[in-house]
Each structure stands twice: as structure tokens, then as C-alpha cells.
PDB file of C-alpha atoms in Angstrom:
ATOM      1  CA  UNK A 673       0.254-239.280  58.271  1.00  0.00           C
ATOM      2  CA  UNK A 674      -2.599-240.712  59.925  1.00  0.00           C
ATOM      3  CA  UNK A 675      -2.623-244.815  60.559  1.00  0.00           C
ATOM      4  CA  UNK A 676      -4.815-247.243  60.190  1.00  0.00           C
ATOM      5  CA  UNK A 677      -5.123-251.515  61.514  1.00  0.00           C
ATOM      6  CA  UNK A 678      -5.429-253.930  59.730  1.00  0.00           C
ATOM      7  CA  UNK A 679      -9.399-255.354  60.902  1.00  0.00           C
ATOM      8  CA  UNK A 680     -10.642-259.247  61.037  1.00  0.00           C
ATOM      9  CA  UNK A 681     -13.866-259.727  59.628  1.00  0.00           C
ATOM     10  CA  UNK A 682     -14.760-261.426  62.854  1.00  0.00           C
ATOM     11  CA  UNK A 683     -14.435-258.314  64.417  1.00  0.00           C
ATOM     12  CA  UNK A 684     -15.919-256.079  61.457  1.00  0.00           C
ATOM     13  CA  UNK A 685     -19.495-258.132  61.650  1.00  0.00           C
ATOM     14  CA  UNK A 686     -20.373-256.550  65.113  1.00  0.00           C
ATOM     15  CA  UNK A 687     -18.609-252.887  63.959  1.00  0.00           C
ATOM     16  CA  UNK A 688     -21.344-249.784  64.399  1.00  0.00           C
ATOM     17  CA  UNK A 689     -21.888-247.726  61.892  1.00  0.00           C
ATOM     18  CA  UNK A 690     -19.380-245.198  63.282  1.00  0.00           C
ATOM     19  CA  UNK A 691     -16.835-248.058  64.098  1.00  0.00           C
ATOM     20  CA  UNK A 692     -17.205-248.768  60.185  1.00  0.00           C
ATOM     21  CA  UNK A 693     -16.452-245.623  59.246  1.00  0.00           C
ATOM     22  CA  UNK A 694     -13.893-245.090  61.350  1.00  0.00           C
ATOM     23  CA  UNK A 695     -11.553-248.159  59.802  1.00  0.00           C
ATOM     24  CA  UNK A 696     -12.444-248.112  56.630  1.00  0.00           C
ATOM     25  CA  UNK A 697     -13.540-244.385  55.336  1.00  0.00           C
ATOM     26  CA  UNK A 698     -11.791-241.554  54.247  1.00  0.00           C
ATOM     27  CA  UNK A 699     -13.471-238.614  53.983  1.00  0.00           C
ATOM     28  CA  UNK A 700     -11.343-235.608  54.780  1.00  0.00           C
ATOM     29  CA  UNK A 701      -8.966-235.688  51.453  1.00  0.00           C
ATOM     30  CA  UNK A 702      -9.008-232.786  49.119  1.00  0.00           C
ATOM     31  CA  UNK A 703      -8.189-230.040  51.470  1.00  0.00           C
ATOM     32  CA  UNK A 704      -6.650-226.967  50.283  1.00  0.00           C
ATOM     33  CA  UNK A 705      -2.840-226.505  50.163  1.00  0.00           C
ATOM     34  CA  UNK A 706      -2.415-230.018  52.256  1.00  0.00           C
ATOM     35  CA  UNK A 707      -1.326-233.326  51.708  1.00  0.00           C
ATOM     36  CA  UNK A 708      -3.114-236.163  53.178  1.00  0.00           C
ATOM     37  CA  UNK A 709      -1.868-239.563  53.958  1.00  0.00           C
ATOM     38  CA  UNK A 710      -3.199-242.621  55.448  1.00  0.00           C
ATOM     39  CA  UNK A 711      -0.962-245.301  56.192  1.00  0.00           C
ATOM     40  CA  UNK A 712      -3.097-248.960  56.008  1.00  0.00           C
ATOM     41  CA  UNK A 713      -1.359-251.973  57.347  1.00  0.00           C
ATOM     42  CA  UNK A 714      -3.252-253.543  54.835  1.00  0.00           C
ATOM     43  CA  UNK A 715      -1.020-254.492  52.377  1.00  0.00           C
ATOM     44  CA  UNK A 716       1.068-250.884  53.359  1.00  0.00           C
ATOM     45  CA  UNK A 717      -1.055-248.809  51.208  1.00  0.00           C
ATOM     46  CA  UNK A 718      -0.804-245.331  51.561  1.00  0.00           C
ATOM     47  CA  UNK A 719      -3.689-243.599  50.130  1.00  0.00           C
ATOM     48  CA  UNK A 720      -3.793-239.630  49.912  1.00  0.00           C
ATOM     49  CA  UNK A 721      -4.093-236.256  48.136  1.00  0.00           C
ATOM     50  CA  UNK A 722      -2.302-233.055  47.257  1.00  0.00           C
ATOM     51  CA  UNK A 723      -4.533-229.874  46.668  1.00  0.00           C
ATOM     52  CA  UNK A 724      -1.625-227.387  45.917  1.00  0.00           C
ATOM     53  CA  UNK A 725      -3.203-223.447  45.659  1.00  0.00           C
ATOM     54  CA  UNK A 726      -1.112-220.858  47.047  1.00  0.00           C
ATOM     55  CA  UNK A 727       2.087-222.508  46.133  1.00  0.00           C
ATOM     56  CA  UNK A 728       3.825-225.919  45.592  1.00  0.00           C
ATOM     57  CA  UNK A 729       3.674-229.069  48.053  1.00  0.00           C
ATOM     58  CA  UNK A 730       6.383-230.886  49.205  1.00  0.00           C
ATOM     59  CA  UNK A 731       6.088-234.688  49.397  1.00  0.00           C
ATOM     60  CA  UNK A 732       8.220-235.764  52.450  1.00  0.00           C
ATOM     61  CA  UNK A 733       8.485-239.070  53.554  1.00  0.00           C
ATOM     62  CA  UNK A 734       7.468-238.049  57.387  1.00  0.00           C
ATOM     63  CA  UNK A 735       8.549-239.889  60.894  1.00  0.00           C
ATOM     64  CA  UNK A 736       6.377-243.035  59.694  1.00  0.00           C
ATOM     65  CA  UNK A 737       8.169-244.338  57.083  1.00  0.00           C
ATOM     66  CA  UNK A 738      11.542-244.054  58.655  1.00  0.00           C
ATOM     67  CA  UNK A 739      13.205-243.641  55.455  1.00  0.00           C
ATOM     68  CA  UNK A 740      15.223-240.879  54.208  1.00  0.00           C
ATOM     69  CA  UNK A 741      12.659-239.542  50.999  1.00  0.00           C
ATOM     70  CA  UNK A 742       8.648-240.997  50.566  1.00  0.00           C
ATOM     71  CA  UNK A 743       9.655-243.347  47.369  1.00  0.00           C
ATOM     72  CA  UNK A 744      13.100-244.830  48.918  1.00  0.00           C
ATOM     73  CA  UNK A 745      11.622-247.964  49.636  1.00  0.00           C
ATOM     74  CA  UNK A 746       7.708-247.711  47.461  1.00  0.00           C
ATOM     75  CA  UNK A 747       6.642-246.379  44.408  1.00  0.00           C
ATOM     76  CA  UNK A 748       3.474-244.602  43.500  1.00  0.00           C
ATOM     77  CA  UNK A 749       0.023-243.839  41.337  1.00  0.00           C
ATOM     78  CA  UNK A 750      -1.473-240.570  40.535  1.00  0.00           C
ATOM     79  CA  UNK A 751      -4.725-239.513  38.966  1.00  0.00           C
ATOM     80  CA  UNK A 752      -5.512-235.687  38.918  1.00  0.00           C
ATOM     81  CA  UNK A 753      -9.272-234.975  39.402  1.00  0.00           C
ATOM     82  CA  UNK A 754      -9.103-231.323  39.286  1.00  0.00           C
ATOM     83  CA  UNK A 755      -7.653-228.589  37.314  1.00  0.00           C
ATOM     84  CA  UNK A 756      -4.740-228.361  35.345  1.00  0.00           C
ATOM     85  CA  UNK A 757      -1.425-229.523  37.757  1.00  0.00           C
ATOM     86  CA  UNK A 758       1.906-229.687  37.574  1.00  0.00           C
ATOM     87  CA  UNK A 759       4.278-232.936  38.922  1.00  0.00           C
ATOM     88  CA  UNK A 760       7.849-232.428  39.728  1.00  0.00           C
ATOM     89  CA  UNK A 761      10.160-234.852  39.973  1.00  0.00           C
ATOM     90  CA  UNK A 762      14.082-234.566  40.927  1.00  0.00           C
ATOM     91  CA  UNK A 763      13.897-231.360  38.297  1.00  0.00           C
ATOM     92  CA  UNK A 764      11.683-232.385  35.914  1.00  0.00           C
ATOM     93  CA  UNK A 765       8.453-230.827  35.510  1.00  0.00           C
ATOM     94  CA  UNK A 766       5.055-233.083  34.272  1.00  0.00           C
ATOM     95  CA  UNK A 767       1.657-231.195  33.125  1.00  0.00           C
ATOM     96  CA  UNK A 768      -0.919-233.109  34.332  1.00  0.00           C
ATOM     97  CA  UNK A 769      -4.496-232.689  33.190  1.00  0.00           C
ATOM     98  CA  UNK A 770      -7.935-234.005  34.363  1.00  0.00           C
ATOM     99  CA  UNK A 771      -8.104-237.522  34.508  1.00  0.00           C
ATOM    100  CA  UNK A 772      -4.779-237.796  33.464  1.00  0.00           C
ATOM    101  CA  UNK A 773      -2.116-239.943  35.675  1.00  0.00           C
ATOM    102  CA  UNK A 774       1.231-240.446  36.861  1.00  0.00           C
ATOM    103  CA  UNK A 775       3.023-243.933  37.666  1.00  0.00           C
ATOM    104  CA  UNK A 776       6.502-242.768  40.112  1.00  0.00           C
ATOM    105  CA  UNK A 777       9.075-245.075  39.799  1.00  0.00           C
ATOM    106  CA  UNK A 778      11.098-246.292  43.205  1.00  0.00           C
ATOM    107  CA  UNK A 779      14.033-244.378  43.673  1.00  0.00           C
ATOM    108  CA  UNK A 780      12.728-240.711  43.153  1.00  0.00           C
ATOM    109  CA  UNK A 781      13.396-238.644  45.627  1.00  0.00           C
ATOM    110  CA  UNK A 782      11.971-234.819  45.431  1.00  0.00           C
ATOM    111  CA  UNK A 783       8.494-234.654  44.702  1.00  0.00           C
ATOM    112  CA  UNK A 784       5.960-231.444  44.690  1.00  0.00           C
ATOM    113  CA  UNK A 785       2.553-230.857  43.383  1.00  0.00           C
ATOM    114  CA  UNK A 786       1.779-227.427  42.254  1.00  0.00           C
ATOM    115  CA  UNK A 787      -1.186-225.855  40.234  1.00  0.00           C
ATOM    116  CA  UNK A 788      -1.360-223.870  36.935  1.00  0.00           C
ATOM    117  CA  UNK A 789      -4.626-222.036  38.019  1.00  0.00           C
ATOM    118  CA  UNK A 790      -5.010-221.234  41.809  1.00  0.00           C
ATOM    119  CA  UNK A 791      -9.079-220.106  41.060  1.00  0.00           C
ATOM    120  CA  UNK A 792      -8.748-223.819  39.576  1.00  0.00           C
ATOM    121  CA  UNK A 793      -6.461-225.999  42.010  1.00  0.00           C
ATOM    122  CA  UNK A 794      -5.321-229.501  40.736  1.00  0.00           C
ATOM    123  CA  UNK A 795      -6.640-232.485  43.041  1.00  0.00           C
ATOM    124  CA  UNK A 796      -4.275-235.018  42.801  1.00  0.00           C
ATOM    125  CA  UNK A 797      -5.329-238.518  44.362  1.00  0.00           C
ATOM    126  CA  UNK A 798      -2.220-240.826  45.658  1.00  0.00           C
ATOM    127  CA  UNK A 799      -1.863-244.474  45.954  1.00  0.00           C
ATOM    128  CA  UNK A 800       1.371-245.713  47.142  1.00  0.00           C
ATOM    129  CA  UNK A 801       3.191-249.242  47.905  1.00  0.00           C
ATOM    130  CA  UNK A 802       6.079-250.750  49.120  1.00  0.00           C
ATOM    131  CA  UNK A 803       8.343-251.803  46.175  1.00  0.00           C
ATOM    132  CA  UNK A 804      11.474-253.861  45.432  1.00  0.00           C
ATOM    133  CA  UNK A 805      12.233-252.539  41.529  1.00  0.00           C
ATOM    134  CA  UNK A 806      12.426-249.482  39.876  1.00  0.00           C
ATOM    135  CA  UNK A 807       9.955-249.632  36.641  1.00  0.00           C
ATOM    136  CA  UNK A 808      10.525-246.333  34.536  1.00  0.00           C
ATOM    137  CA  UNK A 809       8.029-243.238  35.818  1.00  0.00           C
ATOM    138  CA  UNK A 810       5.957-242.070  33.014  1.00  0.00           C
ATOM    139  CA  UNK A 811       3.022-239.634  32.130  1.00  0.00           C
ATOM    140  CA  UNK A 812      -0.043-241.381  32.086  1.00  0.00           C
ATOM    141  CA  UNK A 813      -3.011-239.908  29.473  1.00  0.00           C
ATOM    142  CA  UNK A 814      -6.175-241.608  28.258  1.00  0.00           C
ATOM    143  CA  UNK A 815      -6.435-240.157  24.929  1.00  0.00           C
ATOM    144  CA  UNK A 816      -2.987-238.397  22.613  1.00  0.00           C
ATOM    145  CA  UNK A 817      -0.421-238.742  21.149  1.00  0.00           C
ATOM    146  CA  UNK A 818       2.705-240.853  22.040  1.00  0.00           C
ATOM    147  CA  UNK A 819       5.550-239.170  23.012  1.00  0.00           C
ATOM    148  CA  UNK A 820       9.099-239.859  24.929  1.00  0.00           C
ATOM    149  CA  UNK A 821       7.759-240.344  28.721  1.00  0.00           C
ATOM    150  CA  UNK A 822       3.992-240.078  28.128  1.00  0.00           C
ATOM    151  CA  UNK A 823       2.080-243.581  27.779  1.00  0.00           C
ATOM    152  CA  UNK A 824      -1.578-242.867  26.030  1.00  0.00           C
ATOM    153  CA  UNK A 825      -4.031-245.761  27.358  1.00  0.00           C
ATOM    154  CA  UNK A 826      -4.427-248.413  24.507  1.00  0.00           C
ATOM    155  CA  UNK A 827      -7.506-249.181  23.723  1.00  0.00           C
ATOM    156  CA  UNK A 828      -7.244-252.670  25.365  1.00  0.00           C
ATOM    157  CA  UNK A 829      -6.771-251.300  28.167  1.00  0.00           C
ATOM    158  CA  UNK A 830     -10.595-249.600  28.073  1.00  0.00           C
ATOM    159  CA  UNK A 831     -13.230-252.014  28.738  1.00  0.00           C
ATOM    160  CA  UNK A 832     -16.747-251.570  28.397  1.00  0.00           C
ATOM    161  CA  UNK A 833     -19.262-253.636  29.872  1.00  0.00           C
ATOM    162  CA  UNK A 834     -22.284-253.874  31.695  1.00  0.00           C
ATOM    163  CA  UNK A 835     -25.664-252.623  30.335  1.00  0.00           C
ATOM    164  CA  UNK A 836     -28.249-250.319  31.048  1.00  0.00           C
ATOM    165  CA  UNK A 837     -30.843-253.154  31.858  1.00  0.00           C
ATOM    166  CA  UNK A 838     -29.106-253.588  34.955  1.00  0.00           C
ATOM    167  CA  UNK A 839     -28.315-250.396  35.789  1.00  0.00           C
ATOM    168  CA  UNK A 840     -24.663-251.209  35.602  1.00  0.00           C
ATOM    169  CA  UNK A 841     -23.451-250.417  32.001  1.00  0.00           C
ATOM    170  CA  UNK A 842     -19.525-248.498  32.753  1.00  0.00           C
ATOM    171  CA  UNK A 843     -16.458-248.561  31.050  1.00  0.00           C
ATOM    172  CA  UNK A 844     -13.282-249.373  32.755  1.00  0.00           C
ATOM    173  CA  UNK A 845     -10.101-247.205  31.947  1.00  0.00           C
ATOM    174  CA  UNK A 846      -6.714-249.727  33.236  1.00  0.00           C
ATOM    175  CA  UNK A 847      -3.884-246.738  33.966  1.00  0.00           C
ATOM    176  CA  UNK A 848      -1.424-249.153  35.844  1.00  0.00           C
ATOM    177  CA  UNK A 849      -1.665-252.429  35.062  1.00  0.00           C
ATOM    178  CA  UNK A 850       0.765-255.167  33.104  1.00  0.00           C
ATOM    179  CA  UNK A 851       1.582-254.622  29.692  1.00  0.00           C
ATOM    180  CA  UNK A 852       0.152-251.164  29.936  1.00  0.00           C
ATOM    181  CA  UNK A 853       2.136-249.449  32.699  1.00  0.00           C
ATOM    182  CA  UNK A 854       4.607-251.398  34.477  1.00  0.00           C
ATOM    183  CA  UNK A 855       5.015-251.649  38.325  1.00  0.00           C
ATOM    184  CA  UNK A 856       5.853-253.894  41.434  1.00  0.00           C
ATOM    185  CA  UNK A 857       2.618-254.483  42.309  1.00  0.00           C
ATOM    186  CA  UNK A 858       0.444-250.946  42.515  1.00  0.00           C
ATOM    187  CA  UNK A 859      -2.318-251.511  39.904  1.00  0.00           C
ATOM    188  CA  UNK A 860      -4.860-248.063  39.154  1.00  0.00           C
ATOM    189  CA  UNK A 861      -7.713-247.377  37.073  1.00  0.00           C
ATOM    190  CA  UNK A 862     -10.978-245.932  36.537  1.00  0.00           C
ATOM    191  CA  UNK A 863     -14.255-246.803  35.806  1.00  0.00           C
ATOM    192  CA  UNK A 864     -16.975-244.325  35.043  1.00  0.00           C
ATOM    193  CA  UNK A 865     -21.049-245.776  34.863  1.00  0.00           C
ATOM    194  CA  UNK A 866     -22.818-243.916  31.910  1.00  0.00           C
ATOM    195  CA  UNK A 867     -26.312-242.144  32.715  1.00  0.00           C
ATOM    196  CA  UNK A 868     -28.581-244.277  33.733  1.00  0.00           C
ATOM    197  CA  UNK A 869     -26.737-246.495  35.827  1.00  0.00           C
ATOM    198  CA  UNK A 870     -25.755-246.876  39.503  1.00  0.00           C
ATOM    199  CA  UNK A 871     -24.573-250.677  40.073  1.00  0.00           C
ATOM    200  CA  UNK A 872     -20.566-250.906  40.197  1.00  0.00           C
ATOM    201  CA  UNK A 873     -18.948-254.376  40.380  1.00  0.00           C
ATOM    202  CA  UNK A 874     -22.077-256.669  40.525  1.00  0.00           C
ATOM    203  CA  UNK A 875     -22.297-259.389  40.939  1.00  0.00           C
ATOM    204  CA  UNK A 876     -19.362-258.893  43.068  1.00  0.00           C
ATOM    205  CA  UNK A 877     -16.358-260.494  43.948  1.00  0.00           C
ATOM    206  CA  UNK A 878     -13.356-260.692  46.329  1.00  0.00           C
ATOM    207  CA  UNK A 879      -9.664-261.545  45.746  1.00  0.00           C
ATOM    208  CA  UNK A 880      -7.569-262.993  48.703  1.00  0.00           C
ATOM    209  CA  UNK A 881      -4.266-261.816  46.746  1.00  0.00           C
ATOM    210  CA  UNK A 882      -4.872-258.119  46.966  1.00  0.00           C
ATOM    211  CA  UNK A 883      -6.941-255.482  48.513  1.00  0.00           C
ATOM    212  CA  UNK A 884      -8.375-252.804  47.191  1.00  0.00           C
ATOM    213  CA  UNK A 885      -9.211-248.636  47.659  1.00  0.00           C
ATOM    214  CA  UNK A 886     -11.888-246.703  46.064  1.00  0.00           C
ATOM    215  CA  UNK A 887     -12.220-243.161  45.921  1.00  0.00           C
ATOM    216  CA  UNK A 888     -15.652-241.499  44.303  1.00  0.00           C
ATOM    217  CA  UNK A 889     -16.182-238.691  42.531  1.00  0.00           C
ATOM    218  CA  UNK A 890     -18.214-236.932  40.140  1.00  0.00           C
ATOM    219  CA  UNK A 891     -21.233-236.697  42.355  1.00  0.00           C
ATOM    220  CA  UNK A 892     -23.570-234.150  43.188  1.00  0.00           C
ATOM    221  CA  UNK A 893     -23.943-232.410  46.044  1.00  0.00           C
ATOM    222  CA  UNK A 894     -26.845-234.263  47.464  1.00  0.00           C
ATOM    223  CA  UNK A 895     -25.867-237.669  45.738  1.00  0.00           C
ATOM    224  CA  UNK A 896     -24.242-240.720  47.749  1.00  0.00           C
ATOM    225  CA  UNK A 897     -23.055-243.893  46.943  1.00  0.00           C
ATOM    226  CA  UNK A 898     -24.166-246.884  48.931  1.00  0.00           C
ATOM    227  CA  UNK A 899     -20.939-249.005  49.507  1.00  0.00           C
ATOM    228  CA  UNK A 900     -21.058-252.105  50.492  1.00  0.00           C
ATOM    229  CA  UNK A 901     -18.363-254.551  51.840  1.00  0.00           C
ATOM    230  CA  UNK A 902     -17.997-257.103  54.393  1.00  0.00           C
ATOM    231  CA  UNK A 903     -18.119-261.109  53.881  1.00  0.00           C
ATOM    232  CA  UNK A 904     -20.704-262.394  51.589  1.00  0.00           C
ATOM    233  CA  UNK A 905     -22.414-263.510  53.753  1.00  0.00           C
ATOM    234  CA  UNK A 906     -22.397-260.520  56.281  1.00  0.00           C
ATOM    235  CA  UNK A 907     -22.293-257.503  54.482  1.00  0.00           C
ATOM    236  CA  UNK A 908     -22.023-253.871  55.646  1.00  0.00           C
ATOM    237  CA  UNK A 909     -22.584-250.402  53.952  1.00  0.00           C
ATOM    238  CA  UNK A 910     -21.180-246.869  54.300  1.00  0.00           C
ATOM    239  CA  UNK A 911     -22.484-244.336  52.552  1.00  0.00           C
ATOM    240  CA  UNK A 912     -20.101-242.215  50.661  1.00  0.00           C
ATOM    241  CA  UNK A 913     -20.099-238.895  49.787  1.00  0.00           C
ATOM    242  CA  UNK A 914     -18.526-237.049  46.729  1.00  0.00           C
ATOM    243  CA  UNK A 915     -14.573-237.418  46.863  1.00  0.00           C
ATOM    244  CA  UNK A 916     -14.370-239.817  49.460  1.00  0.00           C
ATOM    245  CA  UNK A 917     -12.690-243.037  49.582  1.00  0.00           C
ATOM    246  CA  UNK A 918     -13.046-246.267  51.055  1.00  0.00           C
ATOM    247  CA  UNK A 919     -10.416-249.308  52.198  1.00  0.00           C
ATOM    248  CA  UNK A 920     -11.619-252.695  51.600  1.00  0.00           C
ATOM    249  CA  UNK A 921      -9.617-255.517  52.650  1.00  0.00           C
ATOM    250  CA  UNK A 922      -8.629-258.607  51.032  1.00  0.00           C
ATOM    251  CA  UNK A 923     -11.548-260.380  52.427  1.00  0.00           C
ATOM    252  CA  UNK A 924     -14.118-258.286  51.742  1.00  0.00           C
ATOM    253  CA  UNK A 925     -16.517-257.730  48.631  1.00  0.00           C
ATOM    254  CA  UNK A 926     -16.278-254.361  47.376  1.00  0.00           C
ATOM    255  CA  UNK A 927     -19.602-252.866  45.201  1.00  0.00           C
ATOM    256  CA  UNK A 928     -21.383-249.571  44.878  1.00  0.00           C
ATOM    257  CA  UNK A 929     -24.963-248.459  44.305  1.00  0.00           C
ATOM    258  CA  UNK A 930     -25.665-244.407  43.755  1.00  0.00           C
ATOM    259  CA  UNK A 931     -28.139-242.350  43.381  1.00  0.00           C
ATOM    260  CA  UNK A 932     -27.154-241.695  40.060  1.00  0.00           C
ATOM    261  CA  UNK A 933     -24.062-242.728  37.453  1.00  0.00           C
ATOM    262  CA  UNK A 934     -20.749-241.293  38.979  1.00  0.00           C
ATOM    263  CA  UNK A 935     -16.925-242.289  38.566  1.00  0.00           C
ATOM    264  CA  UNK A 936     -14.175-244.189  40.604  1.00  0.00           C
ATOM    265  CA  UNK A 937     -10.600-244.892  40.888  1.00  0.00           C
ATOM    266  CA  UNK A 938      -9.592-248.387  42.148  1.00  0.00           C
ATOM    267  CA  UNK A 939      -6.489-248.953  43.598  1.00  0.00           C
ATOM    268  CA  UNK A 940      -5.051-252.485  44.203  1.00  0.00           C
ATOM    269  CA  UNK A 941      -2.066-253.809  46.348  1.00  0.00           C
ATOM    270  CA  UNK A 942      -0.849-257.234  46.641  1.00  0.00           C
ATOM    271  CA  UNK A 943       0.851-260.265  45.703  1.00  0.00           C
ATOM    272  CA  UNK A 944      -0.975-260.796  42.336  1.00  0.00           C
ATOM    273  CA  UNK A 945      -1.646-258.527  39.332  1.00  0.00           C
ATOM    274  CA  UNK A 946      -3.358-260.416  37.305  1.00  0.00           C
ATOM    275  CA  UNK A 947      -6.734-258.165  37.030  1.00  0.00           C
ATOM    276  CA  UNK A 948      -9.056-261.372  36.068  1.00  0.00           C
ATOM    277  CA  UNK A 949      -8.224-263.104  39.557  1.00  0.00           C
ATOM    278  CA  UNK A 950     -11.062-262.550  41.534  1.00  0.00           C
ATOM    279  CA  UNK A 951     -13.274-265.408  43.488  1.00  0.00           C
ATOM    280  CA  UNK A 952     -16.783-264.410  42.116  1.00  0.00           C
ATOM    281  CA  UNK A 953     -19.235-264.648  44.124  1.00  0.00           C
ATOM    282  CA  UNK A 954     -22.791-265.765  43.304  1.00  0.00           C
ATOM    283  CA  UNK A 955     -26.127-263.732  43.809  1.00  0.00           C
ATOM    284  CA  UNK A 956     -27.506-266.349  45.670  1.00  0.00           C
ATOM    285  CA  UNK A 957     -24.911-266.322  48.206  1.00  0.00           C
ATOM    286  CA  UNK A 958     -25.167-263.043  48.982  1.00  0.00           C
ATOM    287  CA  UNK A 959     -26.868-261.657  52.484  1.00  0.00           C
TER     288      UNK A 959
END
């Protein structure tokens, strides 16, 4: 598990472009029969991936955690952006599809990741926090039928906004989130920009009471995504590539521009989970 600072943003102004990436990017996730974890002392995130192929993974909770299983103490988000997978958890087995989810409930102990399809490996994307309450662990789909276990997204919980006129007309998909899935505090989505447009969360915003991960996907091989963070007034960039993610701390604006429409999961941790609590900020006091 590899660890990351917290940073000060009066450090982060006079960061390189290497020192930036170094903090804040993640761009080695998705690799073939591993799991990959990076511990953030912001907020205790741990964001990751499981890309199970010749066989199952094992979820342990590692020397870092000092507990006796990875969930003792957290619980945990999944979204599957790959081929058909399989969840297990203390015996029981999950299907999980593309784009479909997983909230893991404190408390559970053995967790492993397989795939139904080797030629077509799951890629299952992990956000985890520290937790004080076990909420129930369900399947997670945006479109079905109810069943025992499975929550389908309501159609609240799907928000479209936006427009093409400025390039930023998306629809955001709320997995984890109040009165849809329970938690402590993990809150996970998507949002996915239809053809056309490139603009994520602009005007922007930050929100002192959580922080935030993304991880892109959906792009091309010679797409990127211009990401930009920092204070309002000093913003940064780092360009992103397909399937990479990015840490953005309480403090720090978090928007996108690509080269063409792609998708994103956001992942929040914090004190607050009321979605609608963000400090705006205005386009004039940008720079």
C-alpha cells in the first residue's frame, strides 16, 4: 500500500509539474492480477483497484492499517469498469457488471475479486474510509429490477444538467449517497458528459467538509483530460490520461476539460454528506 501526505496549499502553489503529480496523481491502477492501494492522510482515503485474471484476489488489510482484516475499522465503494466480475464476501458471491457497484458494510472480513471472463478481466475501482457503523452491504445497479440485496439507482438519484452550449451538458449517476445507499460518510457516483462536451464541474466549487477523488475513464487512446485544482485563485493542472485518478483536497477546486466527452467516478470523504454543500466559486474569481 503505497502512502501519501496530506499537502498545504501554501506549499502546492510553488509544486513543479512533477511535484504535482507526484502528490496528487494516480496513474498506475488497473494492473493485471494486482491490487492497488493508496493510503491518503487526507481524510484516510484509500483509493485502489483489483484487476483479477488468472485467478481470484485477496483483499488483506496489509502492515498499514494495523488491523486484523481491511474493513475492521472502514467500510468501502466499488464501481466495476470492466468486464463481467465477481465480489465475494465472507461466502457470499455478488455478480457485478459494468458500471455496476458495490457499497461493503464495516465489519466484513474476507473479501476477493475474481473475473467471469479472463480474455475480459473485471476492473474494479475502490474507495475506502474509516467508519464507526455498520450500514447493510448491498449490490449497487443503475438500471433493474429490485431484488433482496440489490439497490437499482432511483431516478432521483440521476441528475442531468448542463448543456451543450457550454460544452458541459452530463448527467450525474449518485451510487452512495443518503437516502439512496446508506454509509458513514463514503459518498460515490458517476457522471458521464454526452458528445459534444468536455467541461466537468464549472463553474467550480470547493467544500471545506470533504475532499474528493476522481478517476477517468472512457477515453481514447490519444485523449486527455486537463484537470485542474489548486486555490481559486492559484490554480494548477495535470493532465490525465485514460483510467487515471486524481486526489484533490478539501481546499482545492476540482474541474476537468477533455479533448472530448468522457466519464468519471467521484469519490468523497468527510464530515458532511450533504451533496449540495459546496462554496461556489465565481468565474470572476478565478485565476
Amino acid at each position: 500500500m503505497e502512502l501519501r501526505t496530506a499537502a498545504s496549499p501554501k506549499d502546492v502553489k510553488y509544486y513543479t509539474t512533477d511535484r504535482l503529480r507526484e502528490e496528487f496523481l494516480i496513474d498506475d491502477l488497473f494492473k493485471a492480477d494486482e491490487i492497488k492501494l493508496v493510503y491518503s492522510h487526507i481524510d484516510r482515503i484509500i483509493t485502489g483497484s483489483a484487476v483479477p485474471v488468472k485467478g481470484k484476489l485477496v483483499l488483506t488489510a496489509g502492515d498499514e492499517l494495523r488491523a486484523e482484516y481491511f474493513l475492521q475499522r472502514r467500510e468501502m465503494g466499488v464501481i466495476n469498469i470492466g468486464g463481467d466480475g465477481i465480489i465475494t464476501i465472507d461466502g457470499k458471491e455478488y455478480k457485478v457488471a459494468y458500471k455496476e457497484g458495490m457499497y461493503i458494510g464495516m465489519g466484513s472480513k474476507d473479501i476477493s475479486f475474481a473475473s467471469v471472463d479472463a480474455g475480459k478481466p473485471a476492473k474494479f475501482y475502490l474507495n475506502s474510509a474509516p467508519a464507526h457503523k455498520t450500514y447493510p452491504t448491498v449490490l449497487i445497479k443503475p438500471n433493474g429490477t429490485p431484488e433482496p440485496g440489490v439497490v437499482i439507482i432511483q431516478d432521483r438519484f440521476k441528475v442531468e444538467c448542463g448543456s451543450l452550449q457550454d460544452a458541459n451538458h452530463r448527467t450525474i449517476c449518485k451510487y452512495i449517497l443518503p437516502g439512496q445507499v446508506e454509509s458513514c460518510q463514503l459518498e460515490m457516483g458517476m457522471t458521464h458528459l454526452e458528445e459534444g462536451s468536455v467541461w466537468n464541474t464549472m463553474p467550480c466549487h470547493t467544500h471545506d467538509r470533504r475532499m474528493e477523488v476522481y478517476l477517468y475513464f472512457e477515453m481514447g487512446e490519444n485523449d486527455c483530460v486537463f484537470h485542474y485544482m489548486g486555490e481559486p485563485t492559484e490554480t494548477r493542472h495535470i493532465v490525465m490520461r485514460n483510467e487515471q485518478a486524481v486526489i484533490s483536497p478539501s481546499w482545492s477546486i476540482h474541474s476537468g476539460c477533455g479533448t472530448r466527452n468522457y466519464t468519471f467516478i467521484w469519490g468523497m470523504v468527510g464530515e458532511n454528506q450533504d451533496f449540495d454543500d459546496m462554496d461556489h466559486v465565481a468565474m470572476t474569481d478565478l485565476r
